Short mmCIF file of C-alpha atoms in Angstrom, two decimals:
data_model
loop_
_atom_site.label_atom_id
_atom_site.label_comp_id
_atom_site.label_asym_id
_atom_site.label_seq_id
_atom_site.Cartn_x
_atom_site.Cartn_y
_atom_site.Cartn_z
CA GLN R 173 0.10 0.15 0.27
CA LEU R 174 1.72 3.11 -0.85
CA GLY R 175 1.67 6.39 1.05
CA CYS R 176 -0.63 9.50 -0.24
CA SER R 177 1.49 12.81 0.53
CA PRO R 178 0.68 16.49 -0.73
CA ARG R 179 4.90 16.17 -1.62
CA TYR R 180 4.02 14.38 -4.41
CA ILE R 181 2.28 17.18 -6.11
CA GLU R 182 5.07 17.39 -8.82
CA ALA R 183 5.10 13.80 -11.24
CA PRO R 184 7.73 12.44 -11.74
CA THR R 185 10.15 13.30 -15.36
CA LEU R 186 12.50 11.74 -16.85
CA ASN R 187 16.36 12.32 -16.29
CA GLN R 188 17.21 14.36 -19.08
CA SER R 189 21.21 12.90 -18.77
CA ALA R 190 20.17 9.60 -18.86
CA CYS R 191 17.98 10.21 -22.18
CA GLN R 192 21.27 11.48 -23.40
CA ALA R 193 23.54 8.75 -22.46
CA MET R 194 21.13 6.23 -23.91
CA ALA R 195 21.37 8.35 -27.16
CA MET R 196 25.16 8.45 -27.38
CA CYS R 197 25.09 4.62 -26.68
CA ARG R 198 22.72 3.76 -29.45
CA SER R 199 25.45 5.71 -31.46
CA LEU R 200 28.16 4.15 -30.58
CA ALA R 201 26.72 0.79 -30.35
CA LEU R 202 25.88 1.45 -34.15
CA ALA R 203 29.26 2.41 -34.58
CA LEU R 204 31.09 -0.33 -33.51
CA LEU R 205 28.54 -3.06 -35.01
CA ALA R 206 29.44 -0.76 -38.27
CA ALA R 207 33.15 -1.46 -37.28
CA ALA R 208 32.91 -4.97 -36.70
CA CYS R 209 31.10 -5.72 -39.92
CA PHE R 210 33.91 -4.22 -41.88
CA ASP R 211 36.54 -5.87 -40.01
CA GLY R 212 35.01 -9.22 -40.98
CA VAL R 213 34.96 -8.47 -44.51
CA VAL R 214 38.83 -7.09 -44.48
CA GLY R 215 39.82 -10.24 -43.04
CA ASP R 216 41.34 -11.82 -40.36
CA GLN R 217 43.30 -8.71 -39.82
CA VAL R 218 41.20 -7.48 -36.95
CA ALA R 219 43.62 -7.38 -33.45
CA VAL R 220 41.23 -8.06 -30.91
CA GLN R 221 42.50 -6.48 -27.80
CA GLY R 222 41.10 -7.59 -24.03
CA ASN R 223 39.12 -10.61 -23.37
CA MET R 224 35.78 -9.72 -24.70
CA ASN R 225 35.18 -7.95 -28.26
CA PRO R 226 33.77 -5.18 -29.17
CA ILE R 227 29.91 -6.66 -30.36
CA ARG R 228 29.84 -8.41 -26.32
CA LYS R 229 30.81 -5.13 -24.92
CA VAL R 230 28.37 -3.25 -26.81
CA VAL R 231 25.71 -5.82 -25.74
CA THR R 232 26.44 -5.81 -22.21
CA LEU R 233 26.17 -1.73 -22.04
CA LEU R 234 23.02 -2.24 -24.02
CA GLN R 235 21.65 -4.87 -20.72
CA GLN R 236 22.77 -2.63 -18.17
CA MET R 237 21.27 0.29 -19.70
CA GLN R 238 18.00 -1.35 -20.21
CA LYS R 239 18.11 -2.32 -16.57
CA LYS R 240 19.08 1.13 -15.29
CA VAL R 241 15.87 2.14 -17.41
CA THR R 242 13.83 -0.24 -16.01
CA VAL R 243 15.01 0.57 -12.40
CA GLU R 244 14.20 4.18 -13.10
CA GLY R 245 11.01 3.39 -14.41
CA GLU R 246 9.77 1.49 -11.26
CA ALA R 247 11.03 4.37 -9.20
CA GLU R 248 8.94 6.65 -10.81
CA LYS R 249 5.98 4.51 -11.08
CA GLU R 250 6.27 4.50 -7.43
CA LEU R 251 6.07 8.37 -7.36
CA PHE R 252 3.71 8.57 -9.71
CA ASP R 253 1.23 5.88 -8.18
CA LYS R 254 2.16 7.91 -5.11
CA PHE R 255 0.78 11.35 -6.16
CA MET R 256 -2.40 9.45 -7.74
CA CYS R 257 -2.86 7.92 -4.66
CA TYR R 258 -3.06 11.41 -3.34
CA CYS R 259 -5.30 12.53 -6.25
CA LYS R 260 -7.75 10.67 -5.00
CA THR R 261 -8.36 10.74 -1.77
CA GLY R 262 -6.94 14.65 -1.85
CA GLY R 263 -10.03 15.28 -4.06
CA GLY R 264 -12.31 12.98 -2.00
CA ASP R 265 -11.50 14.72 1.05
CA LEU R 266 -11.90 17.74 -0.72
CA SER R 267 -15.36 16.92 -2.34
CA SER R 268 -16.44 15.79 1.49
CA SER R 269 -15.36 18.81 3.01
CA ILE R 270 -17.37 20.74 -0.10
CA SER R 271 -20.38 18.95 0.55
CA ALA R 272 -20.04 19.37 4.28
CA SER R 273 -19.59 23.53 3.96
CA GLU R 274 -22.62 23.90 1.26
CA THR R 275 -24.74 21.73 3.77
CA LYS R 276 -23.64 23.40 6.70
CA VAL R 277 -24.07 27.46 5.22
CA PRO R 278 -27.64 27.17 4.63
CA ALA R 279 -28.08 25.65 8.21
CA LEU R 280 -26.32 28.33 9.74
CA GLY R 281 -28.07 30.77 7.91
CA SER R 282 -31.13 29.33 9.23
CA SER R 283 -29.98 28.94 12.73
CA ILE R 284 -28.82 32.59 12.69
CA GLU R 285 -32.35 34.01 11.21
CA ALA R 286 -33.89 31.65 13.77
CA SER R 287 -31.33 32.82 17.09
CA GLU R 288 -32.24 36.81 15.45
CA ASP R 289 -35.97 36.05 15.94
CA GLN R 290 -35.92 34.67 19.39
CA LEU R 291 -33.29 37.74 19.96
CA THR R 292 -36.12 40.17 18.99
CA GLN R 293 -38.93 38.63 20.98
CA ALA R 294 -36.55 38.07 23.72
CA LYS R 295 -36.18 41.48 23.73
CA ALA R 296 -39.91 42.17 23.41
CA ASP R 297 -40.62 40.33 26.08
CA LEU R 298 -37.88 41.54 28.51
CA LYS R 299 -39.49 45.41 27.89
CA SER R 300 -43.22 44.00 28.85
CA SER R 301 -42.34 42.67 31.52
CA GLN R 302 -39.87 45.48 32.93
CA VAL R 303 -43.25 47.86 32.44
CA ASP R 304 -45.77 45.51 34.02
CA ARG R 305 -43.39 45.14 36.74
CA SER R 306 -43.02 49.23 37.43
CA ALA R 307 -46.61 49.01 36.54
CA ALA R 308 -47.44 46.88 39.44
CA ASN R 309 -44.78 48.47 41.72
CA THR R 310 -46.84 51.71 41.01
CA ALA R 311 -50.07 50.28 41.86
CA MET R 312 -48.55 48.69 45.24
CA ALA R 313 -47.34 52.90 46.32
CA GLU R 314 -50.86 53.80 45.20
CA ALA R 315 -52.78 51.26 47.29
CA THR R 316 -50.67 51.66 49.98
CA ALA R 317 -50.75 55.85 49.99
CA LEU R 318 -54.89 55.32 49.89
CA ARG R 319 -54.90 52.48 52.51
CA GLU R 320 -52.82 54.86 54.66
CA LYS R 321 -55.37 57.88 53.78
CA GLU R 322 -58.45 55.60 54.79
CA ALA R 323 -56.15 54.40 57.76
CA ALA R 324 -56.23 58.08 58.85
CA THR R 325 -59.85 59.03 58.17
CA PHE R 326 -61.18 55.77 60.18
CA SER R 327 -58.93 56.52 62.99
CA SER R 328 -60.09 59.99 63.07
CA SER R 329 -63.58 59.23 63.04
CA LYS R 330 -63.50 56.35 65.44
CA SER R 331 -61.93 58.58 67.79
CA GLU R 332 -65.21 61.52 67.29
CA TYR R 333 -67.29 58.67 67.69
CA ASP R 334 -65.72 57.17 70.84
CA THR R 335 -65.71 60.68 72.38
CA ASN R 336 -69.30 61.33 71.28
CA ILE R 337 -70.77 58.13 72.57
CA ALA R 338 -68.61 58.00 75.75
CA ALA R 339 -70.55 61.52 76.20
CA LEU R 340 -73.77 60.22 75.38
CA THR R 341 -73.25 57.38 77.81
CA LYS R 342 -72.14 59.60 80.95
CA ALA R 343 -75.24 61.96 80.25
CA VAL R 344 -77.25 59.23 80.18
CA VAL R 345 -75.96 57.63 83.82
CA ALA R 346 -76.26 61.21 85.10
CA LEU R 347 -80.05 61.70 83.83
CA GLU R 348 -80.62 58.22 85.55
CA LYS R 349 -79.05 59.23 88.69
CA GLY R 350 -80.46 62.66 88.77
CA ALA R 351 -77.08 64.25 88.84
CA ALA R 352 -77.84 66.36 84.98
CA GLY R 353 -76.62 69.54 86.17
CA SER R 354 -73.50 68.10 87.52
CA PHE R 355 -73.11 66.44 83.90
CA LEU R 356 -73.49 69.96 82.42
CA GLN R 357 -70.46 71.11 83.30
CA THR R 358 -68.40 68.73 81.99
CA GLN R 359 -66.04 68.45 78.53
CA GLY R 360 -68.61 65.82 77.73
CA ALA R 361 -71.83 67.74 77.69
CA GLN R 362 -69.64 70.60 75.44
CA ALA R 363 -68.72 67.97 73.07
CA LEU R 364 -72.76 66.45 72.93
CA ARG R 365 -73.69 70.56 72.41
CA SER R 366 -71.11 70.58 69.62
CA LEU R 367 -72.30 67.36 68.20
CA VAL R 368 -76.15 68.32 68.02
CA SER R 369 -75.62 72.34 67.27
CA ASP R 370 -73.54 71.43 64.36
CA GLY R 371 -75.91 69.06 62.74
CA LYS R 372 -73.31 66.03 62.74
CA VAL R 373 -75.97 63.57 63.78
CA ASN R 374 -78.89 62.60 61.72
CA MET R 375 -82.38 63.44 63.90
CA LEU R 376 -85.72 65.16 64.28
CA ASP R 377 -85.60 68.49 64.89
CA ALA R 378 -87.63 68.22 67.38
CA ASP R 379 -85.57 66.05 69.26
CA ARG R 380 -82.47 68.43 68.50
CA GLN R 381 -84.25 71.10 70.08
CA ASP R 382 -84.81 69.14 73.17
CA LEU R 383 -81.38 68.15 73.78
CA VAL R 384 -80.23 72.12 72.88
CA ALA R 385 -82.70 73.09 75.46
CA PHE R 386 -80.97 70.05 78.01
CA LEU R 387 -77.45 70.87 77.10
CA SER R 388 -78.19 74.60 77.68
CA GLN R 389 -79.37 74.40 81.13
CA ASN R 390 -77.01 75.90 84.18
CA SER R 391 -79.19 74.25 86.79
CA GLU R 392 -80.72 70.65 87.78
CA TYR R 393 -82.70 69.14 85.04
CA ALA R 394 -85.65 67.48 86.00
CA PRO R 395 -88.66 68.11 83.30
CA GLN R 396 -88.79 65.70 80.16
CA SER R 397 -85.54 63.90 81.98
CA GLY R 398 -86.84 60.48 80.16
CA ALA R 399 -87.64 61.90 76.67
CA ILE R 400 -84.15 63.17 76.87
CA THR R 401 -82.78 59.99 78.53
CA GLY R 402 -84.89 58.35 75.31
CA ILE R 403 -83.33 60.38 72.88
CA LEU R 404 -79.47 60.35 74.05
CA LYS R 405 -79.73 56.45 74.15
CA GLN R 406 -81.18 56.14 71.01
CA LEU R 407 -78.44 58.28 69.68
CA GLY R 408 -75.78 55.92 71.38
CA ASP R 409 -77.24 53.23 69.79
CA GLU R 410 -77.08 54.92 66.81
CA MET R 411 -73.59 55.79 67.05
CA SER R 412 -72.18 52.80 68.01
CA LYS R 413 -73.62 51.07 64.70
CA ASP R 414 -71.64 53.24 62.99
CA LEU R 415 -68.66 53.18 64.79
CA SER R 416 -69.67 49.37 64.16
CA ASP R 417 -70.06 49.98 60.57
CA ILE R 418 -66.94 51.94 59.64
CA THR R 419 -64.80 49.50 61.82
CA GLY R 420 -66.48 46.43 59.98
CA ALA R 421 -65.75 48.97 56.57
CA GLU R 422 -61.99 49.40 57.92
CA THR R 423 -61.26 45.42 58.51
CA GLU R 424 -62.69 44.67 55.07
CA SER R 425 -60.33 47.35 53.43
CA ILE R 426 -57.44 46.01 55.14
CA LYS R 427 -58.02 42.55 54.05
CA ILE R 428 -58.78 44.14 50.60
CA HIS R 429 -55.65 45.82 50.63
CA ASP R 430 -53.31 43.31 52.38
CA ALA R 431 -54.59 40.45 49.54
CA LEU R 432 -53.73 43.40 46.65
CA ILE R 433 -50.38 43.68 48.17
CA ALA R 434 -49.35 39.93 48.56
CA ALA R 435 -50.63 39.50 45.00
CA LYS R 436 -48.47 42.59 43.45
CA LYS R 437 -45.56 41.05 45.54
CA GLN R 438 -45.99 37.93 43.82
CA GLU R 439 -46.47 39.28 40.67
CA VAL R 440 -43.33 41.37 40.87
CA ALA R 441 -41.12 38.51 41.94
CA ALA R 442 -42.24 36.55 38.59
CA LEU R 443 -41.71 39.34 36.77
CA SER R 444 -38.56 40.02 37.97
CA ALA R 445 -37.33 36.40 37.65
CA THR R 446 -38.66 36.85 33.85
CA VAL R 447 -36.56 40.14 33.45
CA GLU R 448 -33.80 38.26 34.79
CA ALA R 449 -33.90 35.36 32.97
CA LYS R 450 -34.51 37.55 29.74
CA THR R 451 -31.46 39.61 30.26
CA GLY R 452 -29.75 36.15 30.64
CA GLN R 453 -31.34 34.54 27.08
CA ILE R 454 -30.67 37.90 25.31
CA GLY R 455 -27.11 37.85 26.14
CA GLU R 456 -26.73 34.20 25.22
CA LEU R 457 -28.45 34.88 21.77
CA GLY R 458 -26.17 37.61 21.27
CA VAL R 459 -23.02 35.83 21.90
CA ALA R 460 -24.17 32.71 19.82
CA ILE R 461 -25.17 35.01 16.80
CA VAL R 462 -21.94 36.66 16.82
CA GLU R 463 -20.47 32.97 16.98
CA MET R 464 -22.22 31.70 14.10
CA ARG R 465 -21.98 34.23 12.27
CA ALA R 466 -17.95 34.09 12.43
CA ASP R 467 -18.45 30.59 11.51
CA LEU R 468 -20.77 31.35 8.59
CA SER R 469 -17.80 33.59 7.42
CA ASP R 470 -15.15 31.02 8.00
CA THR R 471 -16.97 28.24 6.33
CA GLU R 472 -18.04 30.26 3.14
CA ALA R 473 -14.58 31.26 2.90
CA ALA R 474 -13.18 27.99 3.10
CA LEU R 475 -15.83 26.85 0.67
CA ILE R 476 -14.64 28.79 -2.02
CA GLU R 477 -10.91 28.10 -0.84
CA ASN R 478 -11.44 24.45 -1.29
CA HIS R 479 -13.54 24.64 -4.95
CA LYS R 480 -10.51 26.44 -6.43
CA PHE R 481 -8.03 23.61 -4.84
CA LEU R 482 -10.28 21.02 -6.21
CA VAL R 483 -10.16 22.72 -9.77
CA GLN R 484 -6.41 22.86 -9.51
CA LEU R 485 -5.84 19.37 -8.23
CA GLU R 486 -8.07 17.84 -10.70
CA LYS R 487 -6.18 19.99 -13.51
CA SER R 488 -2.74 19.00 -11.92
CA CYS R 489 -3.90 15.35 -11.72
CA SER R 490 -4.75 15.15 -15.29
CA THR R 491 -1.99 16.72 -16.40
CA LYS R 492 0.64 14.43 -14.69
CA THR R 493 -1.69 11.30 -15.81
CA GLN R 494 -1.11 12.58 -19.74
CA GLU R 495 2.36 13.16 -18.95
CA TRP R 496 3.00 9.66 -17.52
CA GLU R 497 1.49 8.52 -20.21
CA GLU R 498 3.33 9.44 -22.56
CA ARG R 499 6.44 8.55 -20.41
CA GLN R 500 5.37 4.88 -20.65
CA LYS R 501 4.74 5.21 -24.15
CA THR R 502 8.36 6.96 -24.49
CA ARG R 503 9.99 4.50 -22.24
CA ALA R 504 8.61 1.36 -23.59
CA GLU R 505 10.30 2.67 -27.18
CA GLU R 506 13.17 2.96 -25.56
CA LEU R 507 12.96 -0.97 -24.09
CA VAL R 508 12.34 -1.92 -27.67
CA ALA R 509 14.99 -0.27 -29.15
#
């Protein structure tokens, strides 16, 4: 099995000095044969010097030349076979490489296009997630501000209800004990006067007038004490109910706010994870696209070079084959001669 190597690109050629020597030997042989024949015709006057006659010398010389030509021919054939082996294997390798590159180029183009589409979508998803996360944070901030405002309103209302209910309770106790006069000198009485006079409670005008008259006294109050007590109790019950209603509303508002904040926090966490994932994906896709473009450029360049080299190789191999056929023909003629 002959080895194949690019160093055998140049096909073997016949040694010119050998060809010249062969031509000279042929001329010498013809001259000696002619001389021998001439000596035979002249007679027995030929003086043969040495142990070998001229014809034998010529024959021996021709045999040596024949052997040398044969050996050189075998050496040239070995080099030519190696060159042909290289033509076959090198051409096959180039063809395989070209085929692989021709398959790879469109595949890389499709991969780059798909990756660019993914990159565009990832950027859109990233922007959308960032906008949604910002909106969720804004919603939490707004909800918290509203909750704080509602809590402040509730606290103020509750404080006022507590004060008024306490004053009404004290008034009822004072009336039931017959100590209305002493009650009228307290801060509770002053709070009731403000409550009734300012119209902050919804009540009948007659009841309001009776309460105003009661609260305006500076002495013991006896007349209509039962009616005033009833009005105060009813007013206290209504305020207690209102306080209970706003307390329930406050409790429900707190639950709604807490649920909203919890949901928004989960949403922000999920969106943050998406932002992080999309940011990483964008980076990876960017690097992959750059690498694929570089690979595509290298593959296209290699494909062009391989095409050129294959054409050159085929041309060289064809030329060397023709030269070898001519050499074989010439060598055969020389051996026959």
